[in-house]
Every structure is written in C-alpha cells, then in structure tokens.
PDB file of C-alpha atoms and ligand atoms in Angstrom:
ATOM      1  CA  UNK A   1     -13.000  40.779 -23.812  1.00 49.00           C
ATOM      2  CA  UNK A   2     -12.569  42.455 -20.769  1.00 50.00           C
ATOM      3  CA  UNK A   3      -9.582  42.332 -18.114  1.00 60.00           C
ATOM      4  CA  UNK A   4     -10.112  39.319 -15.471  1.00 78.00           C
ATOM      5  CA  UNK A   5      -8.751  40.262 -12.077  1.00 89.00           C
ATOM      6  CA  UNK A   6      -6.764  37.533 -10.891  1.00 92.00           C
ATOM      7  CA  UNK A   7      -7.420  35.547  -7.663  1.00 95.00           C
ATOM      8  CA  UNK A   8      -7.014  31.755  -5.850  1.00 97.00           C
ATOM      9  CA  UNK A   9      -9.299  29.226  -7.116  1.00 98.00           C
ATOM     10  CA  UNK A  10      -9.583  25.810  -6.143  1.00 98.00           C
ATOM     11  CA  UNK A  11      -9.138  23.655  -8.909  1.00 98.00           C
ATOM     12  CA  UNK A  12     -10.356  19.842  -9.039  1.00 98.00           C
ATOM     13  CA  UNK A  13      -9.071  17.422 -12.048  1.00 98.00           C
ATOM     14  CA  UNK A  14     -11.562  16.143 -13.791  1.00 98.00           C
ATOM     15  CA  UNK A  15      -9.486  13.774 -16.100  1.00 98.00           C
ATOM     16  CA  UNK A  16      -5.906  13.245 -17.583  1.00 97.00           C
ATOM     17  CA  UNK A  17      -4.119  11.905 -19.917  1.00 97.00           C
ATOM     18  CA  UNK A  18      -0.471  11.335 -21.119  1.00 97.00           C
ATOM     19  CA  UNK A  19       0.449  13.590 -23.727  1.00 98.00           C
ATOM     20  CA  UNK A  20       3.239  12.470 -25.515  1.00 97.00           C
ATOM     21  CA  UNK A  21       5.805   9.992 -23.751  1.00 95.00           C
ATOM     22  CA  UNK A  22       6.900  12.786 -21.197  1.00 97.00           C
ATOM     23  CA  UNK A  23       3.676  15.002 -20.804  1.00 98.00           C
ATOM     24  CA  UNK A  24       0.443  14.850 -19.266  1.00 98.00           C
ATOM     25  CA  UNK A  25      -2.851  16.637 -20.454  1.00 98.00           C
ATOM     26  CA  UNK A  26      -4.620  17.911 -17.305  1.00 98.00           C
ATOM     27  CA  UNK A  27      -8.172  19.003 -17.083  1.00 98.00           C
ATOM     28  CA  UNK A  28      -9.469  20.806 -14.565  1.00 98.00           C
ATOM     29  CA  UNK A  29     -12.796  21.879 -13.669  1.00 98.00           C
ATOM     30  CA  UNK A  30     -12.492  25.547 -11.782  1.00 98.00           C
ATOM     31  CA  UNK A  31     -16.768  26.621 -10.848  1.00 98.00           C
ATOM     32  CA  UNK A  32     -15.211  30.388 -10.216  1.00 97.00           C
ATOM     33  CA  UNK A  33     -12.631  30.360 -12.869  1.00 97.00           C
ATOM     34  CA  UNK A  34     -13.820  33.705 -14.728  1.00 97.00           C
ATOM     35  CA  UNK A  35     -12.520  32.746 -18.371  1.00 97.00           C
ATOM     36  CA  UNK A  36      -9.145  33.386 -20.020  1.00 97.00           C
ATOM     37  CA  UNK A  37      -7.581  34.732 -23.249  1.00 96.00           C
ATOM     38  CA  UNK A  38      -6.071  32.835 -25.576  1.00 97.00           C
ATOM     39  CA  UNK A  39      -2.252  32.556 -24.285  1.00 98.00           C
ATOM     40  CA  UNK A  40      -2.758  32.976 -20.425  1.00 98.00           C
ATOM     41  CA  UNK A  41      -1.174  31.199 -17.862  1.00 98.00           C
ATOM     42  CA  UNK A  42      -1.628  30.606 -14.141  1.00 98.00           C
ATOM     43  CA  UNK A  43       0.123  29.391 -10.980  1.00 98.00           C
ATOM     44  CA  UNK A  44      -0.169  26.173  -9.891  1.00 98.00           C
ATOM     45  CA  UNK A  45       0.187  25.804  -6.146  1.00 97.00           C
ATOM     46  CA  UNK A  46       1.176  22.614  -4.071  1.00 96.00           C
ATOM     47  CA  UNK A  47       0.833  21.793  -0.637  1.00 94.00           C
ATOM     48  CA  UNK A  48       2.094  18.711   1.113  1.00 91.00           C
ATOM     49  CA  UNK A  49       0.786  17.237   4.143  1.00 91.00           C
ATOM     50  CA  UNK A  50       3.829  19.451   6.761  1.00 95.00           C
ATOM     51  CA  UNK A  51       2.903  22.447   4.934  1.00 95.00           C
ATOM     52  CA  UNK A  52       5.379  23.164   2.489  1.00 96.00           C
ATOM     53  CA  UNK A  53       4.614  24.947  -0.344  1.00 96.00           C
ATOM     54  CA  UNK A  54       5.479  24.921  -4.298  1.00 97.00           C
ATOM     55  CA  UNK A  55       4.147  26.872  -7.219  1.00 97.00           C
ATOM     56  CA  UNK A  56       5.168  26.861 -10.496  1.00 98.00           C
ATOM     57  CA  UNK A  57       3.494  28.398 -13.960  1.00 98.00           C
ATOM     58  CA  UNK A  58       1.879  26.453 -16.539  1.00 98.00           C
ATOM     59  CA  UNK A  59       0.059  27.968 -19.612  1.00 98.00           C
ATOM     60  CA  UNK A  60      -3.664  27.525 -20.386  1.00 98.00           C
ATOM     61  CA  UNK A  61      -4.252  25.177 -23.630  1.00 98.00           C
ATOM     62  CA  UNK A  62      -7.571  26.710 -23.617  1.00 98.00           C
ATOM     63  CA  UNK A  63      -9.705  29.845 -23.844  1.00 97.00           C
ATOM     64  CA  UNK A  64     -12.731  31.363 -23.219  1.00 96.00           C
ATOM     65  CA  UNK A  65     -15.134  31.861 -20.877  1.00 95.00           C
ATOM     66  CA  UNK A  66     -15.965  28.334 -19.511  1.00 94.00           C
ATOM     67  CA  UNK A  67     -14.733  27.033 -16.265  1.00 97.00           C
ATOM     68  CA  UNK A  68     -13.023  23.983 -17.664  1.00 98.00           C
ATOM     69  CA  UNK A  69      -9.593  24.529 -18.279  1.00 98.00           C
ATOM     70  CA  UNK A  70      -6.835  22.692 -19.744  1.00 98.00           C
ATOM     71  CA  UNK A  71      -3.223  22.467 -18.961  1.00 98.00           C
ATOM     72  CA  UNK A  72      -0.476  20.254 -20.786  1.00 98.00           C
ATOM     73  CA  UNK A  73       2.308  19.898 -18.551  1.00 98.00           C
ATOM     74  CA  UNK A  74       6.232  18.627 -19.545  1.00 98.00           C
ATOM     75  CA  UNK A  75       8.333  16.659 -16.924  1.00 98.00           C
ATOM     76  CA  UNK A  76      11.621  17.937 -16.148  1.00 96.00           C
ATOM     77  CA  UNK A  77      13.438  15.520 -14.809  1.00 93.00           C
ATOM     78  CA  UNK A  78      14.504  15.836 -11.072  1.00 94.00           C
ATOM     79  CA  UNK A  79      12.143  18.468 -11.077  1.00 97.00           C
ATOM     80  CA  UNK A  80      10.045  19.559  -7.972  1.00 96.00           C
ATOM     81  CA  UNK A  81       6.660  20.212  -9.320  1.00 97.00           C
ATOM     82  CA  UNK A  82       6.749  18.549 -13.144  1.00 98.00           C
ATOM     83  CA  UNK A  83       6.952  15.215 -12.113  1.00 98.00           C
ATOM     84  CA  UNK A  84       4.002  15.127  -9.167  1.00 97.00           C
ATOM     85  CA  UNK A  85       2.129  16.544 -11.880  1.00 98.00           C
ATOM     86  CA  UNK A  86       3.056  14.147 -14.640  1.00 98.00           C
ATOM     87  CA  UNK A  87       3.036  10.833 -12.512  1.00 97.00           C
ATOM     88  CA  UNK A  88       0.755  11.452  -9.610  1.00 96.00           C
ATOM     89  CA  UNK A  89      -2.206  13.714  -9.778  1.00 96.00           C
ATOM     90  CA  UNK A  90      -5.707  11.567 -10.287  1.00 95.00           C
ATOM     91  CA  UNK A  91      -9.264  12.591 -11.198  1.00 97.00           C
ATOM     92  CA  UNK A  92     -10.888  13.987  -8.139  1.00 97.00           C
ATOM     93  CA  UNK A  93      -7.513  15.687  -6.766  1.00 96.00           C
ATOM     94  CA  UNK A  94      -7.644  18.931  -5.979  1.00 96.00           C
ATOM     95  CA  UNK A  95      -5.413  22.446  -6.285  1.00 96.00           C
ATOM     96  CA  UNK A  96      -4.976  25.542  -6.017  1.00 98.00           C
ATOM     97  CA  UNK A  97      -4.273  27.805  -9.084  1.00 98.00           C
ATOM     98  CA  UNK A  98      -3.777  31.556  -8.976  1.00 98.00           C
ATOM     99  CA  UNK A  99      -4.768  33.185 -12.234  1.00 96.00           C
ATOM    100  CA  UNK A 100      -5.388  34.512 -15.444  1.00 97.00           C
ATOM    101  CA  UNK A 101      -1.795  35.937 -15.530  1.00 97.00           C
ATOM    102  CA  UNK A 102      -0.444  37.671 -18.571  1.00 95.00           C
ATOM    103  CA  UNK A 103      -1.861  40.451 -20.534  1.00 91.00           C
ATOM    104  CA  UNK A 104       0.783  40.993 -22.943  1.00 94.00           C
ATOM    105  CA  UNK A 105       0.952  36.976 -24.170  1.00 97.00           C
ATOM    106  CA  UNK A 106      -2.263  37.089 -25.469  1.00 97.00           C
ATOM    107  CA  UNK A 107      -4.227  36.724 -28.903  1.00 97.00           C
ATOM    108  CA  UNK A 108      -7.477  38.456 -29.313  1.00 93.00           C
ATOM    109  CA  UNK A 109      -9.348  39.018 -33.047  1.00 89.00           C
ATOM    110  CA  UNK A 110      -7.914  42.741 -33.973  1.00 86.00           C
ATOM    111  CA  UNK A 111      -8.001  45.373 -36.302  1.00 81.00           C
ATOM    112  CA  UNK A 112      -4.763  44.327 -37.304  1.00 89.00           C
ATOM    113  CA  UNK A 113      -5.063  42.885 -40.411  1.00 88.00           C
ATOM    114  CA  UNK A 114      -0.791  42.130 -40.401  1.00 94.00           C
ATOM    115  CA  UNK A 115      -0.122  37.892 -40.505  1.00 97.00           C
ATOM    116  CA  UNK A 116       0.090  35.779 -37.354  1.00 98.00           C
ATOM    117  CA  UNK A 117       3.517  34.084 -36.851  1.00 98.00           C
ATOM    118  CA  UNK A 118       3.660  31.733 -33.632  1.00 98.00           C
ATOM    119  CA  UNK A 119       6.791  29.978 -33.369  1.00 98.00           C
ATOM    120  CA  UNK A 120       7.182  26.914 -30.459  1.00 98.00           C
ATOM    121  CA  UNK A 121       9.427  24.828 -28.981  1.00 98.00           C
ATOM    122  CA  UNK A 122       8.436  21.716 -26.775  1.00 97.00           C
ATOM    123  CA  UNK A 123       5.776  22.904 -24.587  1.00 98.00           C
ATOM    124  CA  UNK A 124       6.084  26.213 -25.128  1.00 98.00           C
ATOM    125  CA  UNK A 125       2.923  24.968 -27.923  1.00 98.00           C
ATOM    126  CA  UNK A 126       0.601  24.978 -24.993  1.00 98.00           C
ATOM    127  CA  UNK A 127      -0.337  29.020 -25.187  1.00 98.00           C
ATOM    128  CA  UNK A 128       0.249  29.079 -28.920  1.00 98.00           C
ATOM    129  CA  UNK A 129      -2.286  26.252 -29.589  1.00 98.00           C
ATOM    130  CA  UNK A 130      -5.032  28.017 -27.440  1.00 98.00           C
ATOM    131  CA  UNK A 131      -4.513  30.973 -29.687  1.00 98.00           C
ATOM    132  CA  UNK A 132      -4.337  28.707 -32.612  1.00 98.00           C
ATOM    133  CA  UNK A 133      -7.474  27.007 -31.704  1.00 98.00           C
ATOM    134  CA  UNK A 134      -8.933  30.804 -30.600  1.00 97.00           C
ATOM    135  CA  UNK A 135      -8.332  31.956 -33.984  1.00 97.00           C
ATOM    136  CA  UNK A 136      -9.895  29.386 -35.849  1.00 96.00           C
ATOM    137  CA  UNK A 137     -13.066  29.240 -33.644  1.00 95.00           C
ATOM    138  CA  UNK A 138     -13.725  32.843 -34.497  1.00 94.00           C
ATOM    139  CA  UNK A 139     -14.468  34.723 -37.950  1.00 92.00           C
ATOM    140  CA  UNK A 140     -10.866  36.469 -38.130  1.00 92.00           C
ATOM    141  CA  UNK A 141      -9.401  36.123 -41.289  1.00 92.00           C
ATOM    142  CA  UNK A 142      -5.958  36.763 -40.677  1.00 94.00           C
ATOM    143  CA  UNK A 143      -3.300  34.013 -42.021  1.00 96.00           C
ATOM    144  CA  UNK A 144      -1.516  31.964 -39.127  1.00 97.00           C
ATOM    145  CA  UNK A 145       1.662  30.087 -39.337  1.00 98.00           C
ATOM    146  CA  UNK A 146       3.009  28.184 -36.529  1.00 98.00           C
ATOM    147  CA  UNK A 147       6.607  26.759 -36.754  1.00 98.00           C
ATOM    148  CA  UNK A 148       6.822  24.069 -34.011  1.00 98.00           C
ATOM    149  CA  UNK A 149      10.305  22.869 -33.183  1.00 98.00           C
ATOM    150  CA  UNK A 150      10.152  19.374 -31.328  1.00 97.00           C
ATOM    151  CA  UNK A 151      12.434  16.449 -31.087  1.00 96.00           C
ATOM    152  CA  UNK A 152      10.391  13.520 -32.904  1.00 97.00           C
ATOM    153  CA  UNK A 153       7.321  12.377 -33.769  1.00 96.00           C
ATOM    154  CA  UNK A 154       6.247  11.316 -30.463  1.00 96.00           C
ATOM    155  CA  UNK A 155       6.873  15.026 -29.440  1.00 97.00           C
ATOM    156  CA  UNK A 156       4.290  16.616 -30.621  1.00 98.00           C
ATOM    157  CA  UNK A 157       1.457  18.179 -28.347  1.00 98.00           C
ATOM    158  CA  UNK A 158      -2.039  18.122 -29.308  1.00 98.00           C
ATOM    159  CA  UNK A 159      -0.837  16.140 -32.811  1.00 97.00           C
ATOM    160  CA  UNK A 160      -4.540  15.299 -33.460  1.00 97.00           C
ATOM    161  CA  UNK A 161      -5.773  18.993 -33.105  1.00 97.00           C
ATOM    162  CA  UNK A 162      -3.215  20.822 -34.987  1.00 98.00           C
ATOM    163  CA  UNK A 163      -3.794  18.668 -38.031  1.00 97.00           C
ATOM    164  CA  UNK A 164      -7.673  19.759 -37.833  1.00 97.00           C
ATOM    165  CA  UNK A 165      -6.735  23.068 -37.189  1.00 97.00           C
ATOM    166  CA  UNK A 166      -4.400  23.145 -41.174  1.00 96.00           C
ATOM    167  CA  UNK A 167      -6.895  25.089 -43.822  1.00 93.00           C
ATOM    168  CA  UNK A 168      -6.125  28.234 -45.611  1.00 92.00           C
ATOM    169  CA  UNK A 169      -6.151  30.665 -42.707  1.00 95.00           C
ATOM    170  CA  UNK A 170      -3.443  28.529 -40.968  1.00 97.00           C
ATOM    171  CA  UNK A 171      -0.431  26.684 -42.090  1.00 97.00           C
ATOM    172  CA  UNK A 172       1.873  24.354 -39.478  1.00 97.00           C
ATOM    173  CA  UNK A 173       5.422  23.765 -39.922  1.00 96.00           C
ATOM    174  CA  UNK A 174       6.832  21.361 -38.364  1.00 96.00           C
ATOM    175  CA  UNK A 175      11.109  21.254 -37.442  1.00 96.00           C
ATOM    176  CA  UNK A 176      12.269  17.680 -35.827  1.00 97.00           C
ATOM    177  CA  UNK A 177      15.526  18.286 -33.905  1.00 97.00           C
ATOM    178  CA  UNK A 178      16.470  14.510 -33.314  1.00 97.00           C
ATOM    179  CA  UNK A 179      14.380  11.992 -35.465  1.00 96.00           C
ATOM    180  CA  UNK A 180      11.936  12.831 -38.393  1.00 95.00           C
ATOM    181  CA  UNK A 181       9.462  10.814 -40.089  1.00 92.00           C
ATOM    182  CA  UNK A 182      10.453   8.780 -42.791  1.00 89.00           C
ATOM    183  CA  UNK A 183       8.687  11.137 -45.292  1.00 89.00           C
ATOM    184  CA  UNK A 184       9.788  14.812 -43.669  1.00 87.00           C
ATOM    185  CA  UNK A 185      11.430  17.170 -46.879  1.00 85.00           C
ATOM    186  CA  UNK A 186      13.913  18.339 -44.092  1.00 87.00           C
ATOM    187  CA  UNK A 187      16.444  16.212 -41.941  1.00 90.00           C
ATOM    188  CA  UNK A 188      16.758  16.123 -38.725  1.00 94.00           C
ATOM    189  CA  UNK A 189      18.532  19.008 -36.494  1.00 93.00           C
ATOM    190  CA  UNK A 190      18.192  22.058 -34.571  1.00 94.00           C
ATOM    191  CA  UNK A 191      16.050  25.588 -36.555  1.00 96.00           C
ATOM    192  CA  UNK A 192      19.361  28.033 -37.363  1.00 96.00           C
ATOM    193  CA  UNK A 193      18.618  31.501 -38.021  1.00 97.00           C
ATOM    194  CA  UNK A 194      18.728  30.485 -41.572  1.00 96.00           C
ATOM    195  CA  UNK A 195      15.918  27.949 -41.579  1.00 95.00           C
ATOM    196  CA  UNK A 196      14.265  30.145 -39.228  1.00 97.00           C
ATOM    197  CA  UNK A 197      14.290  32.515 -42.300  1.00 96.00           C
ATOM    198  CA  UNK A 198      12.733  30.199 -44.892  1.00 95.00           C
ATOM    199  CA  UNK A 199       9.990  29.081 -42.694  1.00 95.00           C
ATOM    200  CA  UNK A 200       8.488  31.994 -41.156  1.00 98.00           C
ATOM    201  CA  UNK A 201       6.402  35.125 -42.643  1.00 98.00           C
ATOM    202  CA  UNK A 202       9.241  37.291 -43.763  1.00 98.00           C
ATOM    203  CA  UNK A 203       9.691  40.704 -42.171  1.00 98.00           C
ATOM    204  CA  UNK A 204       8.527  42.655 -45.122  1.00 97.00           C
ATOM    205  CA  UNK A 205       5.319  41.420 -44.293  1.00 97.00           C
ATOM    206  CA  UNK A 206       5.782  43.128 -40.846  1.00 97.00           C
ATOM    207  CA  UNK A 207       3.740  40.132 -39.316  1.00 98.00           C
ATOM    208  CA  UNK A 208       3.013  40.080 -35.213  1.00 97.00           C
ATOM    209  CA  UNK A 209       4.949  36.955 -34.045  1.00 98.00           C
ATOM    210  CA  UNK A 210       4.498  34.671 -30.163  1.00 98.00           C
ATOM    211  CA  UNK A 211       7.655  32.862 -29.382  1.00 98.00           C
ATOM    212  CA  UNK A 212       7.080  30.430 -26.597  1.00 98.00           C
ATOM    213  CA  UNK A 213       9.773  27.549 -25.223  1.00 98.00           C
ATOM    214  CA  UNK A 214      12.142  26.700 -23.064  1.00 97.00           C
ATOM    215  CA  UNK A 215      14.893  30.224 -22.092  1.00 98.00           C
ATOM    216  CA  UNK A 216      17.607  29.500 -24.597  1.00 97.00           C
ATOM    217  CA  UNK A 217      15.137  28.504 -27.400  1.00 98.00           C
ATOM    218  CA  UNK A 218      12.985  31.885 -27.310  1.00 98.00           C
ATOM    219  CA  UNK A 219      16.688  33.993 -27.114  1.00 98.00           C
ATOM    220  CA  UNK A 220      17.894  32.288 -29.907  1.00 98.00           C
ATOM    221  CA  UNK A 221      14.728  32.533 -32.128  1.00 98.00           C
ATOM    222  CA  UNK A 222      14.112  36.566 -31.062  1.00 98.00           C
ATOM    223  CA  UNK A 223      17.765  37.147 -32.000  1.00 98.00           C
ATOM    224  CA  UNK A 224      17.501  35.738 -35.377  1.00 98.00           C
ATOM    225  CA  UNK A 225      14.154  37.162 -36.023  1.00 98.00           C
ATOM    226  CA  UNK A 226      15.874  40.785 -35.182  1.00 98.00           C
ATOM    227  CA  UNK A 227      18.417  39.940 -37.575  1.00 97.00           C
ATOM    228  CA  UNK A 228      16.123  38.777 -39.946  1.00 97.00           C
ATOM    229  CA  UNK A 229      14.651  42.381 -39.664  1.00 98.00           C
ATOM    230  CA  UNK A 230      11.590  41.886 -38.002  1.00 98.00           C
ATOM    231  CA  UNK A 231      10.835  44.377 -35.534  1.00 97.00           C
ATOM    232  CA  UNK A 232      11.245  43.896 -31.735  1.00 97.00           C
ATOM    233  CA  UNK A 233       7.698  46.116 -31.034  1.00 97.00           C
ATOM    234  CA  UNK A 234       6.014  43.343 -33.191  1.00 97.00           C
ATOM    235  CA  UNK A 235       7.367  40.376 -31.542  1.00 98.00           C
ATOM    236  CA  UNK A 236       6.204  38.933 -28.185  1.00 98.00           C
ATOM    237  CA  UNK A 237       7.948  36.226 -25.898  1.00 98.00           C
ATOM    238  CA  UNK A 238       7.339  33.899 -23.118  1.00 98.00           C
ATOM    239  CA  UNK A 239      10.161  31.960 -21.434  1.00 98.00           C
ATOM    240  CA  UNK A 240       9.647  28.600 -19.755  1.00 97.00           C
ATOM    241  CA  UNK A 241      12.889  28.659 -17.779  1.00 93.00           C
ATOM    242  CA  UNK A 242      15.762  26.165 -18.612  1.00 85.00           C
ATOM    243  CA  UNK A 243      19.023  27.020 -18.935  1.00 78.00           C
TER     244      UNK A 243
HETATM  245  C1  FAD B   1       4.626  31.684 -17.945  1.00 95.14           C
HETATM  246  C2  FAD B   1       5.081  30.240 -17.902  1.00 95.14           C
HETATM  247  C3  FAD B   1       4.278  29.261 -18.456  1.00 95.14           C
HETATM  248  C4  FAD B   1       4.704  27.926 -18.429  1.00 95.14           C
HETATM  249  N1  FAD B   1       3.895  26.988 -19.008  1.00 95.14           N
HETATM  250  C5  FAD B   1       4.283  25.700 -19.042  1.00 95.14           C
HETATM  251  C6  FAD B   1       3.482  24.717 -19.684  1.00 95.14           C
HETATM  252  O1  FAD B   1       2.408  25.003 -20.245  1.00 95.14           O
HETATM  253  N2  FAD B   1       3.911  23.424 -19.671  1.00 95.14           N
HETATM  254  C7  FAD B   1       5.094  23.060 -19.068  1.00 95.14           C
HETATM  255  O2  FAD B   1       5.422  21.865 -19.098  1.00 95.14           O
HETATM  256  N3  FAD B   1       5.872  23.976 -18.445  1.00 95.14           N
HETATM  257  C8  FAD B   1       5.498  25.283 -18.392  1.00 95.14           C
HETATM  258  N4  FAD B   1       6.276  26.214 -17.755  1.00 95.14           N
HETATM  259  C9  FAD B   1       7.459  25.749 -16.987  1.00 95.14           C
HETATM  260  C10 FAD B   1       7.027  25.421 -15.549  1.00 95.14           C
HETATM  261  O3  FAD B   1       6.663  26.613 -14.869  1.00 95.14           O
HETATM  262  C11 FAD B   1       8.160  24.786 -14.701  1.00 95.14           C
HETATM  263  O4  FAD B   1       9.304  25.590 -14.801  1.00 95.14           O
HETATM  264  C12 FAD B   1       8.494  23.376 -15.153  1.00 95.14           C
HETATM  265  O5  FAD B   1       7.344  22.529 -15.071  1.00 95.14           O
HETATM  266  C13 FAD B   1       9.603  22.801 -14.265  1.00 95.14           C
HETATM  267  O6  FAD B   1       9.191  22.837 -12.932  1.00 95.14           O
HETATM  268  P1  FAD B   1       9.780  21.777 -11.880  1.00 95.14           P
HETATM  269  O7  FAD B   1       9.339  22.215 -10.536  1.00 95.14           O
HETATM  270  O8  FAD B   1       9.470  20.398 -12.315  1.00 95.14           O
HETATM  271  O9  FAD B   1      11.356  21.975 -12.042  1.00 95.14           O
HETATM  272  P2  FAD B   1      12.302  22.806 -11.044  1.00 95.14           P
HETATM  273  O10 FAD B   1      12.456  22.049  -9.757  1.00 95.14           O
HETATM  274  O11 FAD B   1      11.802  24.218 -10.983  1.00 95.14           O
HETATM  275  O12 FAD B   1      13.658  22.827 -11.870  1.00 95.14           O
HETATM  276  C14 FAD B   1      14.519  21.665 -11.962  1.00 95.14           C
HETATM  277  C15 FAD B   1      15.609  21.968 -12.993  1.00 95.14           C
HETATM  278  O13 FAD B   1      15.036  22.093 -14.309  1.00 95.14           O
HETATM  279  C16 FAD B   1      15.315  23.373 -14.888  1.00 95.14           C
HETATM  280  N5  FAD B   1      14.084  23.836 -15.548  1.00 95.14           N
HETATM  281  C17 FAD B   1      13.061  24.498 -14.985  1.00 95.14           C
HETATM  282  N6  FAD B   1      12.102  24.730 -15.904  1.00 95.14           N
HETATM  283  C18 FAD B   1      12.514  24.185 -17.054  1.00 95.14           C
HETATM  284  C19 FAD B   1      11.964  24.102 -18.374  1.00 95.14           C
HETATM  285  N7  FAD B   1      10.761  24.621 -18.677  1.00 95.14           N
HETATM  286  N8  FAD B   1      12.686  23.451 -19.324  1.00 95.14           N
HETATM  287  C20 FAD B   1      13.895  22.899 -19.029  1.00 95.14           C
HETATM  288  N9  FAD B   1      14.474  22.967 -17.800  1.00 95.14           N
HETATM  289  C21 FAD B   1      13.782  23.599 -16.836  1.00 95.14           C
HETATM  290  C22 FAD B   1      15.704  24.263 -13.730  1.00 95.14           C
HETATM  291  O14 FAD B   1      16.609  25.292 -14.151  1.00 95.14           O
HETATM  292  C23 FAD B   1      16.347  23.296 -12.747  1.00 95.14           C
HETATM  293  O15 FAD B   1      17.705  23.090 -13.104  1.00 95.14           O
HETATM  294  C24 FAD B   1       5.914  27.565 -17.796  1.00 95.14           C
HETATM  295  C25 FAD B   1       6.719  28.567 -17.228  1.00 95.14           C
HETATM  296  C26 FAD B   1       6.317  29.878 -17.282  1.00 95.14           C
HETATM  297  C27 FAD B   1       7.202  30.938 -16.667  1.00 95.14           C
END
C-alpha cells in the first residue's frame, strides 16, 4: 500500500450508534479521504460558533481504500471533546478530521511469517479490530490472538464482529476486570503480568505484538511483556492518554 500524505478533510456523519453503554460508533462519509491502513488514526477537529477550537485523536475502526470511515469513540467523563461526540453529533453534522496519522501502528500482510499478538484495553480495540478485521479480509495466513481487557459484558466493542471474526487464523481472549459472565473459566479482576503470561503467544515464539489502551494500561502490559522476554523491537504501542 503506499504512504497517504496527510491533509484536512471535511468529514460529514452519515449515521451513529451507541456502542456499548458509554461509546458511540461514528460513521463518517469523507469524498477525499484517500484510504487508510489498518491501525491509523486521525484528528478530529471542533469548532464552536466564537471560534474556539478543540482536536483530539481517535483511531480508525476501519481500513482500506474507501471513503467511509469508522470511528468508535469512549466518553470520558468531564471531558472536552468525548462527550460532544458521544451525546451530540447527528447524521448530517459535519467536521473536520486531519489524517491518516501513524505509520508505525499499522498492520499490513508481510513476509513475516512470526504470530500476531494484539493485546487491548477499553477502546484501545478500535485500531486492533481494523487490523483484526484487515487480516481476515485478506489471504494472510498468519495466526492472530487478541487479548481484550474490558470491565463487563456490556464493555465490549464491536461484540458482534469479533465473534465472526474467531476461526483458526484468529483466537480472542477475553479478561473482565469488574463483572464476568456467569459462564467465564476466569473471575473477575485486573490482567497481572502473570495472566498476561498464560494468555498471550509466548516469547519463544518471538511473535510481533500491538498494545493499545488507556497510558497506564499499555505501560503495564509492555513491562510485563519485557519481563516475560519478549523483545521491545517486536512490540508496538499506542497510548490513549489517562493517567
Ligand atoms: C492516537 C490516539 C488514538 C485514540 N483513539 C481513540 C479511540 O479510538 N477512541 C477513544 O474513545 N479515544 C481515543 N483516543 C483518546 C482521545 O484522543 C481523547 O483523549 C479522549 O476522547 C478524551 O478526550 P476529551 O476531550 O473528552 O477529554 P480531555 O478533556 O482531553 O480530558 C479530560 C480528563 O480525562 C483524562 N483523559 C484523557 N484521555 C483519556 C483516556 N483515553 N482515558 C482516560 N482518561 C483520559 C485527561 O487526563 C483529563 O484528566 C485516542 C488517543 C490517541 C492519542
């Protein structure tokens, strides 16, 4: 694929929908969008009626070369750009979105014949499921696993899509911090570097691994994967922010 340049685009929704309880799926419809990789991300710009200004970055759930693009966006609370995004965009709005952004967070089919590891928490699913979904709608063969870390249920992005997505090129593992279903193997609580361990490739396997989530999630999981002894040049991270 080649490099995209990025530039302003005007961006108009073309429909929305909530998510999970606290998240909104947001398509847009972008006529000079020039296509993404799987795992880009772009900046959302704001503009109120005196003028002032706010951007913020969101990732791209999708990938290609179309000009529809989908974002899936988590409220903070009491945050500045989250919520008007969450609550208050309709169909027919328009923004402005500066992008593709990020060569170096991307999946593309390779030579590389190593396993896949993509490891999420909360949102931070959004890039890994367009690189999920990437790999599976091409003819790459090499295994996937995604461990998603989310607090219940009701957390889970793109539920419906990831369970289509399970065959033998991709396995999803799925860690509930707060409440699990009644028939999860594992109780509830918080990935340790120990079951961080038992559910990932191991490092003898020297797989590439995407860690995606909220600051002190993506620390905490690159630390333990270093311990574990996988090697730094083979893992990749993006930070949401969070403290
Ligand atoms: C490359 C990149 C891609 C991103 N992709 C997505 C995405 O796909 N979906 C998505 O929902 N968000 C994504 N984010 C996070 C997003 O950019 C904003 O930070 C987030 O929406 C909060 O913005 P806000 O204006 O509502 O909060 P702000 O007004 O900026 O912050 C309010 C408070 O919340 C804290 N905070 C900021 N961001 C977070 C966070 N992510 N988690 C917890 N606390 C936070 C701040 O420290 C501050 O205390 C991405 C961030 C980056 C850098």
């Amino acid at each position: 694929m080649t490099t995209r340049s990025a530039a302003w685009h005007t961006a108009t929704v073309v429909a929305s929908r909530a998510e999970t309880a606290t998240a909104r799926r947001i398509e847009l419809d972008v006529p000079t969008w020039p296509g993404n990789e799987a795992g880009s991300h772009l900046d959302v710009r704001l503009t109120a009626p005196d003028g002032y200004q706010a951007s913020r970055s969101y990732s791209i759930a999708s990938a290609g070369p179309g000009t529809r693009i989908v974002l899936a966006v988590d409220e903070v609370p009491d945050g500045e750009v989250s919520p008007f995004l969450v609550h208050d965009l309709r169909d027919g709005d328009r923004i402005e979105v500066h992008g593709p952004l990020g060569a170096f967070f991307v999946w593309r089919p390779s030579d590389d014949p190593a396993p896949v590891q993509l490891i999420a928490g909360g949102s931070g699913i959004v890039p890994l499921f367009a690189m999920a979904s990437a790999h599976a709608a091409s003819a790459d063969e090499t295994p996937f696993r995604l461990l998603y870390s989310v607090r219940s249920p009701d957390d889970v992005f793109f539920a419906d899509e990831l369970a289509t997505l399970i065959d033998d090129r991709f396995v999803l593992d799925l860690v509930y911090t707060r409440r699990a279903p009644a028939d999860a193997e594992r109780a509830p609580g918080r990935l340790t570097s120990d079951s961080l361990r038992a559910a990932v490739v191991p490092a003898e396997q020297q797989p590439r691994v995407f860690v995606c989530g909220p600051t002190p999630f993506v620390e905490a999981v690159a630390g333990w994967l270093l311990e574990a002894g996988h090697s730094s040049a083979r893992i990749r991270t993006e930070r949401f922010g969070g403290s």
